[in-house]
Amino acid sequence: MRGFYSRKIHSLLGVIPLGAFFLEHMLTNFAAVEGGASGFTDSVLFLNSLPLVFFLELFGIWLPLLYHGVYGLYIAYQSKPNLNRFNLERNWRYTLQRITGVVTFIFIVWHVFETRFQVTLGNVEHEELGGLMHNIVTQPLLLSFYVIGIVAASFHFANGLWSFLISWGITVGPRSQRVSSVICLGLFVVVTFMFLLSLVTFRDSEFQNTVALAQSLKNLI
Amino acid sequence: MAETAAAPKNVKFIITRQDEPQSSSYTEEFDLPYRPGMNVISALMEIQRNPVNAKGDNTVPVCWDSNCLEEVCGACSMVINGKPRQACAALIDNLEQPVRIEPMKTFPVVRDLVIDRTRMFNALKRVKAWIPIDGTYDLGPGPRMPEKKRQWAYELSKCMTCGVCLEACPNVNEKTNFIGPAALSQVRLFNAHPTGEMNADDRLDAVMEDGGIDGCGNSQNCVAACPKGIPLTTSIAEINKQSTKHMFKRWLGV
C-alpha cells in the first residue's frame, strides 16, 4: 500500500505542480526573448510580487521537487535496463526517462545553487538575475552544461507526462497511447526550443548591465 | 549426386548451463546435425540422446522443461538468441547461428535451462485470479457475458504463465518485488467477468499492495515479448484506471 501511494504521489507531483512550474519557468525565461533584459526583469519581479510567494515556492516547488527528485532516484536505482535485448522505442524512452531524471536532478541542484540560493544568501538581487545568467551562458563549458540540463529536463517532463497519463488510467488503449506519445514528444521539441532560445538570448550584451556584480559573485563561488 | 555425398550440415549451439541452483553458470557448445524442421526442443532431445559436446567429449545431457510442444503450456520458456520465448516454437531455420540458449535468469535457475516459476503462481494467488463460486447451496446460473466483451477477454485468458513478460520487464528484478505484467492482466480478465466482477474490489486491493500495479515503469517490453500477443499494456493501463478509481472511492467512502 505504501508503495502504491508513494508512487502515485511521485507521479502526481511530477505534473502538478512541478510540470506546471516548469512551463511557467519557460514562459518567464521567454520574456527575455520577447522583452529583452527589461522584459525579463519585469517577469521576475512580477513573480516575486505574488502574495505568499514564500509558501508558493515552498509547497509549489521546493517540497515537491525534493520528494520527486529523491524518490525518483530510488526508482531509477530499482530499474535494470535491458536495451541490449529489447531495442525498442518505448524501452528507449523508459531508459532515457531514468537517465534524464538523474541528469536533471544534478542540473537542478547546481542551477538552484547558482541562482535562487544566491538570492537567498543576499549575494544577488532579483534585478541582477539576467546579468548572472548572461555571465553563466557566455562561458562555453557552463553553456553546454545548461544545454544538456535543458534537453534532459524537457524530455523528462514531456515523456513523464506521457507515462502519467498511463499511470492514472487516462490513456488506456494502444491508440490513445500512440496519440499521446506524439503530442508529448511534440511538447518536448517545443519546450526544448523555447528554453534554448531564451538561453541563447541571455548571451546578448544587453543583459551585461549587472555583469560587474555577477562577476564578483562568480569569484565568490 | 555430389550433393548427397557432401558432409551433412551442422548447427552450432551455445548453451548456458548450471549444475545446481547455487552454483555458477558456464557455457557449453554443441554441434548437431541439421534436420529439416528442427526446433530448439528437438535439438535438446538430440543432445539428450547423444550427450557429446562440440569438443567431442562426453557430457551430462542438458536439462530443460517442456510439455505441450505447441506453445500453449508455457513450460519451455528460455532465452534464445537474447530473446525470451518458447523453445518449442523456435524453429532453427528462423534463428541466427550459432544458437545461444540461456535460462530466464529473472527466475531461480533449478538446473541448466530449468527455472522455477513459483513466483508467478504465487502472484496469481495474491491477486485472487479466480472466480469464487463455491458455496453451501446452488447459487444458480450467473449473469451472462456480452459477446463483444467475451471476445477480448478470451485474448487475456490465453496467458499461459510462461514468464516471458517478467523476463522482458526491466522492473522485475532482484531490487524490486514487482509481481509482473501477467498477474495484472489476469486481474483485468477476472474483473471483466460478470461473476468475477463481484469480487473486483478484493483484486484491486491486492494490486495496490507493495509490488503491485505501482511497479510498472511503462517500458512496454511485455507487450512486445508476449508469445500469445496479449495486450498486456492495455491491461496494465486499465488496472491503473480501476485502481485509481478504487483509491478515490475508498477515500470518499463510496
CSV table of C-alpha atoms in Angstrom, one decimal:
chain,number,residue,atom,x,y,z
A,1,MET,CA,0.0,0.0,0.0
A,2,ARG,CA,2.8,2.4,0.9
A,3,GLY,CA,4.5,1.7,-2.5
A,4,PHE,CA,1.2,2.4,-4.3
A,5,TYR,CA,0.6,5.8,-2.7
A,6,SER,CA,4.2,6.9,-2.8
A,7,ARG,CA,4.4,6.1,-6.5
A,8,LYS,CA,1.1,7.8,-7.2
A,9,ILE,CA,2.3,11.0,-5.3
A,10,HIS,CA,5.5,10.9,-7.2
A,11,SER,CA,3.6,10.7,-10.5
A,12,LEU,CA,1.2,13.5,-9.5
A,13,LEU,CA,3.8,15.9,-8.2
A,14,GLY,CA,5.8,15.5,-11.4
A,15,VAL,CA,2.9,17.1,-13.3
A,16,ILE,CA,1.2,19.2,-10.6
A,17,PRO,CA,2.9,21.4,-9.5
A,18,LEU,CA,6.4,20.6,-11.0
A,19,GLY,CA,5.3,20.3,-14.6
A,20,ALA,CA,3.2,23.4,-14.3
A,21,PHE,CA,6.1,25.3,-12.7
A,22,PHE,CA,8.4,24.0,-15.5
A,23,LEU,CA,6.2,25.6,-18.1
A,24,GLU,CA,5.9,28.8,-16.1
A,25,HIS,CA,9.7,28.9,-15.9
A,26,MET,CA,9.8,28.5,-19.6
A,27,LEU,CA,7.4,31.5,-20.1
A,28,THR,CA,9.3,33.7,-17.7
A,29,ASN,CA,12.6,33.0,-19.5
A,30,PHE,CA,10.9,33.6,-22.8
A,31,ALA,CA,10.1,37.1,-21.6
A,32,ALA,CA,13.9,37.7,-22.2
A,33,VAL,CA,13.3,36.8,-25.9
A,34,GLU,CA,10.2,39.0,-26.2
A,35,GLY,CA,11.0,41.9,-24.0
A,36,GLY,CA,14.8,41.8,-23.7
A,37,ALA,CA,16.5,42.5,-20.4
A,38,SER,CA,13.8,44.8,-19.0
A,39,GLY,CA,11.1,42.3,-20.0
A,40,PHE,CA,12.9,39.5,-18.2
A,41,THR,CA,13.4,41.6,-15.1
A,42,ASP,CA,9.7,42.7,-15.1
A,43,SER,CA,8.7,39.0,-15.3
A,44,VAL,CA,11.0,38.0,-12.4
A,45,LEU,CA,9.8,40.9,-10.3
A,46,PHE,CA,6.1,40.1,-11.1
A,47,LEU,CA,6.6,36.5,-10.0
A,48,ASN,CA,8.3,37.6,-6.8
A,49,SER,CA,5.5,40.1,-6.1
A,50,LEU,CA,2.9,37.3,-5.9
A,51,PRO,CA,1.2,37.1,-2.5
A,52,LEU,CA,2.6,34.5,-0.1
A,53,VAL,CA,5.4,33.9,-2.5
A,54,PHE,CA,7.4,32.0,0.1
A,55,PHE,CA,4.7,29.5,0.6
A,56,LEU,CA,4.0,29.2,-3.1
A,57,GLU,CA,7.7,28.3,-3.6
A,58,LEU,CA,7.8,26.0,-0.6
A,59,PHE,CA,4.7,24.0,-1.5
A,60,GLY,CA,4.7,24.5,-5.2
A,61,ILE,CA,8.4,24.0,-5.8
A,62,TRP,CA,10.8,23.0,-3.0
A,63,LEU,CA,9.0,20.2,-1.3
A,64,PRO,CA,7.5,18.6,-4.4
A,65,LEU,CA,11.0,18.9,-6.1
A,66,LEU,CA,12.7,17.2,-3.1
A,67,TYR,CA,10.1,14.4,-3.0
A,68,HIS,CA,10.0,13.8,-6.7
A,69,GLY,CA,13.8,14.0,-7.0
A,70,VAL,CA,14.7,11.7,-4.2
A,71,TYR,CA,12.0,9.2,-4.8
A,72,GLY,CA,12.8,9.3,-8.5
A,73,LEU,CA,16.5,8.4,-7.8
A,74,TYR,CA,15.2,5.4,-6.0
A,75,ILE,CA,13.0,4.4,-8.9
A,76,ALA,CA,16.0,4.8,-11.3
A,77,TYR,CA,18.1,2.7,-8.9
A,78,GLN,CA,15.5,-0.1,-9.0
A,79,SER,CA,15.4,-0.5,-12.7
A,80,LYS,CA,17.5,-2.9,-14.7
A,81,PRO,CA,17.7,-1.6,-18.2
A,82,ASN,CA,17.7,-4.2,-21.0
A,83,LEU,CA,18.1,-2.2,-24.2
A,84,ASN,CA,20.6,-4.8,-25.4
A,85,ARG,CA,17.8,-7.3,-25.6
A,86,PHE,CA,14.8,-5.0,-26.3
A,87,ASN,CA,16.0,-2.3,-28.6
A,88,LEU,CA,12.5,-0.8,-28.9
A,89,GLU,CA,11.3,2.8,-29.0
A,90,ARG,CA,9.3,2.7,-25.7
A,91,ASN,CA,12.1,0.8,-23.9
A,92,TRP,CA,14.5,3.6,-25.0
A,93,ARG,CA,12.1,6.1,-23.6
A,94,TYR,CA,11.8,4.1,-20.4
A,95,THR,CA,15.6,4.1,-20.1
A,96,LEU,CA,16.0,7.7,-21.1
A,97,GLN,CA,13.3,8.7,-18.6
A,98,ARG,CA,15.6,7.4,-15.8
A,99,ILE,CA,18.8,8.8,-17.2
A,100,THR,CA,17.4,12.2,-17.9
A,101,GLY,CA,15.8,12.1,-14.4
A,102,VAL,CA,19.2,11.7,-12.8
A,103,VAL,CA,20.8,14.3,-15.1
A,104,THR,CA,18.0,16.8,-14.4
A,105,PHE,CA,18.4,16.2,-10.7
A,106,ILE,CA,22.1,17.1,-10.8
A,107,PHE,CA,21.4,20.0,-13.1
A,108,ILE,CA,18.6,21.4,-10.9
A,109,VAL,CA,20.7,21.2,-7.7
A,110,TRP,CA,23.5,23.1,-9.5
A,111,HIS,CA,21.1,25.6,-11.2
A,112,VAL,CA,19.2,26.4,-7.9
A,113,PHE,CA,22.5,26.8,-6.0
A,114,GLU,CA,23.8,29.2,-8.7
A,115,THR,CA,20.7,31.4,-8.9
A,116,ARG,CA,17.9,31.1,-6.4
A,117,PHE,CA,20.1,30.2,-3.5
A,118,GLN,CA,22.4,33.1,-4.2
A,119,VAL,CA,19.3,35.4,-3.9
A,120,THR,CA,18.6,33.8,-0.5
A,121,LEU,CA,22.1,34.4,0.6
A,122,GLY,CA,21.8,38.0,-0.5
A,123,ASN,CA,24.6,37.9,-3.0
A,124,VAL,CA,22.2,38.7,-5.9
A,125,GLU,CA,19.1,40.8,-6.2
A,126,HIS,CA,16.2,39.7,-8.4
A,127,GLU,CA,17.0,42.5,-10.9
A,128,GLU,CA,20.5,41.1,-11.4
A,129,LEU,CA,19.5,37.6,-12.4
A,130,GLY,CA,19.6,38.4,-16.1
A,131,GLY,CA,23.2,39.6,-15.7
A,132,LEU,CA,24.0,36.5,-13.7
A,133,MET,CA,22.6,34.3,-16.4
A,134,HIS,CA,24.5,36.3,-19.0
A,135,ASN,CA,27.7,35.6,-17.2
A,136,ILE,CA,26.9,31.9,-17.0
A,137,VAL,CA,25.9,31.3,-20.6
A,138,THR,CA,28.9,33.2,-22.0
A,139,GLN,CA,31.2,30.5,-20.6
A,140,PRO,CA,31.2,27.6,-23.1
A,141,LEU,CA,31.5,24.9,-20.5
A,142,LEU,CA,28.6,26.1,-18.4
A,143,LEU,CA,26.6,26.8,-21.6
A,144,SER,CA,26.9,23.2,-22.7
A,145,PHE,CA,26.1,22.1,-19.2
A,146,TYR,CA,22.9,24.2,-19.3
A,147,VAL,CA,22.0,22.9,-22.8
A,148,ILE,CA,22.3,19.3,-21.6
A,149,GLY,CA,20.3,20.1,-18.5
A,150,ILE,CA,17.5,21.8,-20.5
A,151,VAL,CA,17.3,18.9,-23.0
A,152,ALA,CA,17.2,16.4,-20.2
A,153,ALA,CA,14.6,18.3,-18.2
A,154,SER,CA,12.4,18.9,-21.2
A,155,PHE,CA,12.5,15.2,-22.2
A,156,HIS,CA,11.9,14.1,-18.6
A,157,PHE,CA,8.9,16.4,-18.4
A,158,ALA,CA,7.3,15.5,-21.8
A,159,ASN,CA,7.8,11.8,-21.5
A,160,GLY,CA,6.8,11.9,-17.9
A,161,LEU,CA,3.5,13.4,-18.9
A,162,TRP,CA,3.0,10.5,-21.3
A,163,SER,CA,3.6,7.9,-18.6
A,164,PHE,CA,1.5,10.0,-16.1
A,165,LEU,CA,-1.5,9.6,-18.5
A,166,ILE,CA,-1.0,5.8,-18.4
A,167,SER,CA,-0.3,5.6,-14.7
A,168,TRP,CA,-3.5,7.4,-13.9
A,169,GLY,CA,-5.5,5.3,-16.3
A,170,ILE,CA,-6.3,8.2,-18.7
A,171,THR,CA,-4.8,6.7,-21.8
A,172,VAL,CA,-5.7,3.0,-21.8
A,173,GLY,CA,-5.7,1.6,-25.3
A,174,PRO,CA,-2.7,1.5,-27.7
A,175,ARG,CA,-4.2,4.1,-30.0
A,176,SER,CA,-4.6,6.7,-27.2
A,177,GLN,CA,-1.1,6.0,-26.0
A,178,ARG,CA,0.3,6.4,-29.5
A,179,VAL,CA,-1.5,9.7,-29.9
A,180,SER,CA,-0.4,11.0,-26.5
A,181,SER,CA,3.2,10.0,-27.3
A,182,VAL,CA,3.1,12.1,-30.5
A,183,ILE,CA,1.7,15.0,-28.5
A,184,CYS,CA,4.2,14.6,-25.7
A,185,LEU,CA,7.2,14.3,-28.0
A,186,GLY,CA,5.9,17.4,-29.8
A,187,LEU,CA,5.8,19.2,-26.5
A,188,PHE,CA,9.4,18.0,-25.8
A,189,VAL,CA,10.5,19.7,-29.1
A,190,VAL,CA,8.6,22.9,-28.4
A,191,VAL,CA,9.7,23.3,-24.8
A,192,THR,CA,13.3,22.5,-25.5
A,193,PHE,CA,13.3,25.0,-28.4
A,194,MET,CA,11.8,27.8,-26.2
A,195,PHE,CA,14.2,27.2,-23.3
A,196,LEU,CA,17.2,27.1,-25.6
A,197,LEU,CA,16.0,30.3,-27.4
A,198,SER,CA,15.9,32.1,-24.0
A,199,LEU,CA,19.3,30.6,-23.1
A,200,VAL,CA,20.9,32.0,-26.3
A,201,THR,CA,19.2,35.3,-25.7
A,202,PHE,CA,20.9,35.6,-22.3
A,203,ARG,CA,24.2,35.8,-24.2
A,204,ASP,CA,23.1,39.1,-25.6
A,205,SER,CA,25.2,42.0,-24.4
A,206,GLU,CA,22.1,44.0,-23.2
A,207,PHE,CA,22.0,41.5,-20.2
A,208,GLN,CA,25.5,42.6,-19.3
A,209,ASN,CA,24.4,45.7,-17.3
A,210,THR,CA,24.8,43.9,-14.0
A,211,VAL,CA,27.8,41.9,-15.0
A,212,ALA,CA,30.2,43.6,-12.6
A,213,LEU,CA,28.1,42.4,-9.7
A,214,ALA,CA,27.7,38.9,-11.1
A,215,GLN,CA,31.4,38.9,-11.7
A,216,SER,CA,32.1,39.5,-8.1
A,217,LEU,CA,29.7,36.7,-7.3
A,218,LYS,CA,31.4,34.3,-9.6
A,219,ASN,CA,34.7,35.0,-7.7
A,220,LEU,CA,32.8,34.3,-4.5
A,221,ILE,CA,31.6,30.9,-5.8
B,1,MET,CA,24.9,-36.9,-56.9
B,2,ALA,CA,27.8,-34.9,-55.5
B,3,GLU,CA,25.4,-33.0,-53.1
B,4,THR,CA,24.3,-36.1,-51.3
B,5,ALA,CA,27.9,-37.2,-50.7
B,6,ALA,CA,28.7,-33.8,-49.1
B,7,ALA,CA,29.1,-33.7,-45.3
B,8,PRO,CA,25.8,-33.1,-43.5
B,9,LYS,CA,25.1,-29.5,-42.4
B,10,ASN,CA,25.7,-28.9,-38.7
B,11,VAL,CA,24.1,-26.4,-36.4
B,12,LYS,CA,26.1,-24.9,-33.6
B,13,PHE,CA,24.5,-24.3,-30.1
B,14,ILE,CA,26.0,-22.4,-27.3
B,15,ILE,CA,24.1,-23.3,-24.1
B,16,THR,CA,24.4,-21.7,-20.7
B,17,ARG,CA,24.5,-24.4,-18.1
B,18,GLN,CA,24.3,-24.5,-14.4
B,19,ASP,CA,24.7,-27.7,-12.3
B,20,GLU,CA,22.9,-26.6,-9.2
B,21,PRO,CA,20.7,-23.8,-8.0
B,22,GLN,CA,23.5,-22.1,-6.1
B,23,SER,CA,26.4,-22.9,-8.4
B,24,SER,CA,27.8,-20.6,-11.1
B,25,SER,CA,26.9,-20.9,-14.7
B,26,TYR,CA,29.1,-21.8,-17.7
B,27,THR,CA,28.6,-22.3,-21.4
B,28,GLU,CA,29.0,-25.4,-23.4
B,29,GLU,CA,28.9,-25.7,-27.2
B,30,PHE,CA,27.3,-28.4,-29.2
B,31,ASP,CA,27.4,-29.2,-32.9
B,32,LEU,CA,24.3,-31.0,-34.0
B,33,PRO,CA,23.4,-32.4,-37.4
B,34,TYR,CA,20.8,-30.3,-39.2
B,35,ARG,CA,17.4,-31.8,-39.8
B,36,PRO,CA,14.6,-30.1,-41.7
B,37,GLY,CA,12.0,-28.5,-39.4
B,38,MET,CA,14.1,-28.9,-36.3
B,39,ASN,CA,13.5,-26.6,-33.3
B,40,VAL,CA,15.3,-25.9,-30.1
B,41,ILE,CA,13.4,-28.7,-28.2
B,42,SER,CA,14.3,-31.3,-30.8
B,43,ALA,CA,17.9,-30.1,-30.6
B,44,LEU,CA,17.9,-30.5,-26.9
B,45,MET,CA,16.4,-34.0,-27.4
B,46,GLU,CA,19.3,-34.8,-29.7
B,47,ILE,CA,21.8,-33.8,-27.0
B,48,GLN,CA,19.9,-36.0,-24.6
B,49,ARG,CA,20.1,-38.9,-27.0
B,50,ASN,CA,23.8,-38.3,-27.7
B,51,PRO,CA,25.4,-36.1,-25.0
B,52,VAL,CA,28.6,-35.2,-26.7
B,53,ASN,CA,29.8,-31.6,-26.8
B,54,ALA,CA,31.5,-29.7,-29.7
B,55,LYS,CA,34.9,-30.8,-28.5
B,56,GLY,CA,33.8,-34.4,-28.8
B,57,ASP,CA,33.8,-35.0,-25.0
B,58,ASN,CA,31.0,-36.9,-23.3
B,59,THR,CA,29.0,-34.6,-21.1
B,60,VAL,CA,25.9,-34.6,-19.0
B,61,PRO,CA,22.7,-34.0,-21.1
B,62,VAL,CA,21.2,-30.6,-20.8
B,63,CYS,CA,18.1,-30.3,-18.6
B,64,TRP,CA,15.1,-28.4,-19.8
B,65,ASP,CA,11.4,-28.1,-19.1
B,66,SER,CA,8.8,-28.7,-21.8
B,67,ASN,CA,5.3,-30.1,-22.0
B,68,CYS,CA,2.8,-29.4,-24.8
B,69,LEU,CA,5.3,-28.6,-27.6
B,70,GLU,CA,2.7,-26.3,-29.3
B,71,GLU,CA,3.2,-23.0,-27.4
B,72,VAL,CA,0.2,-23.3,-25.1
B,73,CYS,CA,1.6,-24.6,-21.8
B,74,GLY,CA,4.3,-22.0,-21.2
B,75,ALA,CA,6.8,-24.5,-19.7
B,76,CYS,CA,9.7,-24.3,-22.2
B,77,SER,CA,10.4,-20.5,-21.9
B,78,MET,CA,14.1,-19.7,-22.3
B,79,VAL,CA,16.2,-17.0,-23.7
B,80,ILE,CA,17.1,-17.9,-27.3
B,81,ASN,CA,19.5,-15.5,-29.1
B,82,GLY,CA,18.8,-12.9,-26.4
B,83,LYS,CA,15.0,-13.1,-26.6
B,84,PRO,CA,12.9,-14.8,-24.0
B,85,ARG,CA,10.5,-17.1,-25.9
B,86,GLN,CA,9.1,-20.6,-26.1
B,87,ALA,CA,11.7,-23.2,-27.2
B,88,CYS,CA,9.1,-25.4,-28.9
B,89,ALA,CA,8.2,-22.6,-31.3
B,90,ALA,CA,11.8,-21.6,-32.0
B,91,LEU,CA,12.5,-23.1,-35.4
B,92,ILE,CA,16.2,-23.4,-36.2
B,93,ASP,CA,15.5,-22.3,-39.8
B,94,ASN,CA,14.4,-18.9,-38.4
B,95,LEU,CA,17.3,-18.4,-36.0
B,96,GLU,CA,20.7,-16.8,-36.4
B,97,GLN,CA,23.5,-19.2,-35.8
B,98,PRO,CA,25.2,-20.1,-33.6
B,99,VAL,CA,22.1,-20.5,-31.5
B,100,ARG,CA,22.6,-19.2,-28.0
B,101,ILE,CA,20.3,-20.6,-25.3
B,102,GLU,CA,20.2,-19.4,-21.8
B,103,PRO,CA,17.7,-19.9,-18.9
B,104,MET,CA,15.4,-17.0,-17.9
B,105,LYS,CA,17.5,-15.8,-15.0
B,106,THR,CA,14.8,-13.5,-13.7
B,107,PHE,CA,13.6,-16.7,-12.1
B,108,PRO,CA,15.6,-19.0,-9.8
B,109,VAL,CA,17.5,-21.5,-12.0
B,110,VAL,CA,17.0,-25.1,-10.9
B,111,ARG,CA,19.4,-26.6,-13.3
B,112,ASP,CA,20.6,-25.7,-16.8
B,113,LEU,CA,17.6,-24.3,-18.6
B,114,VAL,CA,15.0,-25.4,-16.0
B,115,ILE,CA,13.7,-22.4,-14.0
B,116,ASP,CA,11.3,-22.2,-11.1
B,117,ARG,CA,8.2,-20.0,-11.9
B,118,THR,CA,6.6,-20.4,-8.5
B,119,ARG,CA,6.6,-16.6,-8.0
B,120,MET,CA,4.1,-16.3,-10.9
B,121,PHE,CA,1.7,-18.7,-9.4
B,122,ASN,CA,2.1,-17.0,-6.0
B,123,ALA,CA,1.2,-13.7,-7.8
B,124,LEU,CA,-2.0,-15.3,-9.2
B,125,LYS,CA,-3.0,-16.4,-5.7
B,126,ARG,CA,-2.2,-12.9,-4.3
B,127,VAL,CA,-4.4,-11.1,-6.8
B,128,LYS,CA,-7.1,-13.7,-6.4
B,129,ALA,CA,-7.1,-14.6,-10.1
B,130,TRP,CA,-10.2,-16.8,-9.9
B,131,ILE,CA,-13.9,-16.6,-9.6
B,132,PRO,CA,-15.3,-17.8,-6.3
B,133,ILE,CA,-18.5,-19.7,-6.9
B,134,ASP,CA,-18.3,-22.5,-4.3
B,135,GLY,CA,-20.9,-22.2,-1.5
B,136,THR,CA,-23.2,-24.3,0.7
B,137,TYR,CA,-26.1,-24.2,-1.8
B,138,ASP,CA,-26.7,-23.9,-5.5
B,139,LEU,CA,-26.3,-20.3,-6.4
B,140,GLY,CA,-27.9,-20.8,-9.8
B,141,PRO,CA,-26.6,-19.5,-13.1
B,142,GLY,CA,-24.5,-16.3,-13.1
B,143,PRO,CA,-25.1,-13.3,-15.2
B,144,ARG,CA,-24.3,-13.6,-18.9
B,145,MET,CA,-21.2,-12.1,-20.5
B,146,PRO,CA,-21.8,-9.9,-23.6
B,147,GLU,CA,-20.3,-11.5,-26.7
B,148,LYS,CA,-18.2,-8.4,-27.5
B,149,LYS,CA,-16.6,-8.5,-24.1
B,150,ARG,CA,-16.1,-12.2,-24.3
B,151,GLN,CA,-14.0,-11.7,-27.5
B,152,TRP,CA,-11.4,-9.5,-25.9
B,153,ALA,CA,-11.5,-11.3,-22.6
B,154,TYR,CA,-10.7,-14.5,-24.4
B,155,GLU,CA,-7.5,-13.0,-25.6
B,156,LEU,CA,-6.4,-12.3,-22.0
B,157,SER,CA,-7.3,-15.9,-21.0
B,158,LYS,CA,-4.6,-17.2,-23.4
B,159,CYS,CA,-2.0,-16.3,-20.8
B,160,MET,CA,0.0,-19.5,-20.0
B,161,THR,CA,2.1,-18.0,-17.1
B,162,CYS,CA,5.2,-18.7,-19.2
B,163,GLY,CA,7.2,-15.8,-17.6
B,164,VAL,CA,8.4,-14.2,-20.8
B,165,CYS,CA,6.9,-10.9,-19.9
B,166,LEU,CA,8.6,-10.9,-16.5
B,167,GLU,CA,11.9,-11.7,-18.2
B,168,ALA,CA,11.4,-8.8,-20.6
B,169,CYS,CA,10.4,-6.3,-17.9
B,170,PRO,CA,13.2,-4.1,-16.7
B,171,ASN,CA,11.3,-3.5,-13.4
B,172,VAL,CA,11.1,-7.2,-12.5
B,173,ASN,CA,14.5,-7.8,-10.8
B,174,GLU,CA,16.2,-8.5,-7.5
B,175,LYS,CA,15.8,-4.9,-6.4
B,176,THR,CA,12.0,-4.8,-6.7
B,177,ASN,CA,9.1,-7.0,-5.6
B,178,PHE,CA,7.0,-6.2,-8.7
B,179,ILE,CA,4.7,-9.1,-9.5
B,180,GLY,CA,5.0,-8.5,-13.2
B,181,PRO,CA,2.6,-7.9,-16.1
B,182,ALA,CA,1.0,-11.4,-16.3
B,183,ALA,CA,-0.9,-11.3,-13.0
B,184,LEU,CA,-2.1,-7.7,-13.6
B,185,SER,CA,-3.6,-8.8,-16.9
B,186,GLN,CA,-5.4,-11.6,-15.1
B,187,VAL,CA,-6.9,-9.1,-12.7
B,188,ARG,CA,-8.4,-7.3,-15.7
B,189,LEU,CA,-9.7,-10.6,-17.1
B,190,PHE,CA,-11.4,-11.6,-13.8
B,191,ASN,CA,-12.7,-8.1,-13.1
B,192,ALA,CA,-14.3,-8.1,-16.6
B,193,HIS,CA,-16.1,-11.4,-16.0
B,194,PRO,CA,-19.7,-10.7,-14.9
B,195,THR,CA,-19.4,-13.0,-11.9
B,196,GLY,CA,-15.8,-12.2,-11.2
B,197,GLU,CA,-16.7,-8.6,-11.1
B,198,MET,CA,-18.5,-9.2,-7.8
B,199,ASN,CA,-15.0,-9.5,-6.2
B,200,ALA,CA,-13.3,-6.8,-8.2
B,201,ASP,CA,-12.5,-4.7,-5.1
B,202,ASP,CA,-10.6,-7.6,-3.5
B,203,ARG,CA,-8.4,-7.9,-6.5
B,204,LEU,CA,-7.8,-4.1,-6.7
B,205,ASP,CA,-6.9,-4.1,-3.0
B,206,ALA,CA,-4.4,-6.8,-3.8
B,207,VAL,CA,-2.7,-5.0,-6.7
B,208,MET,CA,-2.5,-1.8,-4.6
B,209,GLU,CA,-0.3,-3.6,-2.1
B,210,ASP,CA,3.5,-3.4,-2.4
B,211,GLY,CA,4.9,-4.9,-5.6
B,212,GLY,CA,1.6,-4.5,-7.3
B,213,ILE,CA,0.5,-2.1,-10.1
B,214,ASP,CA,2.9,0.7,-8.9
B,215,GLY,CA,5.8,-1.4,-10.1
B,216,CYS,CA,5.1,-0.8,-13.8
B,217,GLY,CA,7.5,1.7,-15.4
B,218,ASN,CA,5.9,1.7,-18.8
B,219,SER,CA,8.8,0.3,-20.8
B,220,GLN,CA,6.2,-1.8,-22.6
B,221,ASN,CA,8.6,-4.6,-23.4
B,222,CYS,CA,6.0,-7.1,-22.1
B,223,VAL,CA,3.5,-6.5,-24.9
B,224,ALA,CA,6.3,-6.8,-27.4
B,225,ALA,CA,7.6,-10.0,-25.9
B,226,CYS,CA,4.3,-11.9,-25.1
B,227,PRO,CA,4.2,-15.0,-27.3
B,228,LYS,CA,0.4,-15.0,-27.2
B,229,GLY,CA,0.0,-11.4,-28.3
B,230,ILE,CA,-1.9,-10.5,-25.1
B,231,PRO,CA,-2.4,-6.7,-24.9
B,232,LEU,CA,-0.6,-6.5,-21.6
B,233,THR,CA,0.0,-2.8,-21.6
B,234,THR,CA,-3.7,-2.2,-22.2
B,235,SER,CA,-4.4,-4.4,-19.3
B,236,ILE,CA,-2.0,-2.6,-17.1
B,237,ALA,CA,-3.4,0.8,-18.0
B,238,GLU,CA,-6.9,-0.5,-17.4
B,239,ILE,CA,-5.8,-1.7,-13.9
B,240,ASN,CA,-4.2,1.7,-13.4
B,241,LYS,CA,-7.6,3.2,-14.2
B,242,GLN,CA,-9.5,0.8,-12.0
B,243,SER,CA,-7.1,1.1,-9.0
B,244,THR,CA,-7.1,5.0,-9.3
B,245,LYS,CA,-10.9,5.0,-9.2
B,246,HIS,CA,-10.8,2.5,-6.3
B,247,MET,CA,-8.4,4.7,-4.4
B,248,PHE,CA,-10.7,7.7,-4.7
B,249,LYS,CA,-13.8,5.6,-3.8
B,250,ARG,CA,-12.1,4.3,-0.7
B,251,TRP,CA,-11.1,7.8,0.4
B,252,LEU,CA,-14.6,9.1,-0.2
B,253,GLY,CA,-16.2,6.1,1.3
B,254,VAL,CA,-18.5,5.4,-1.6
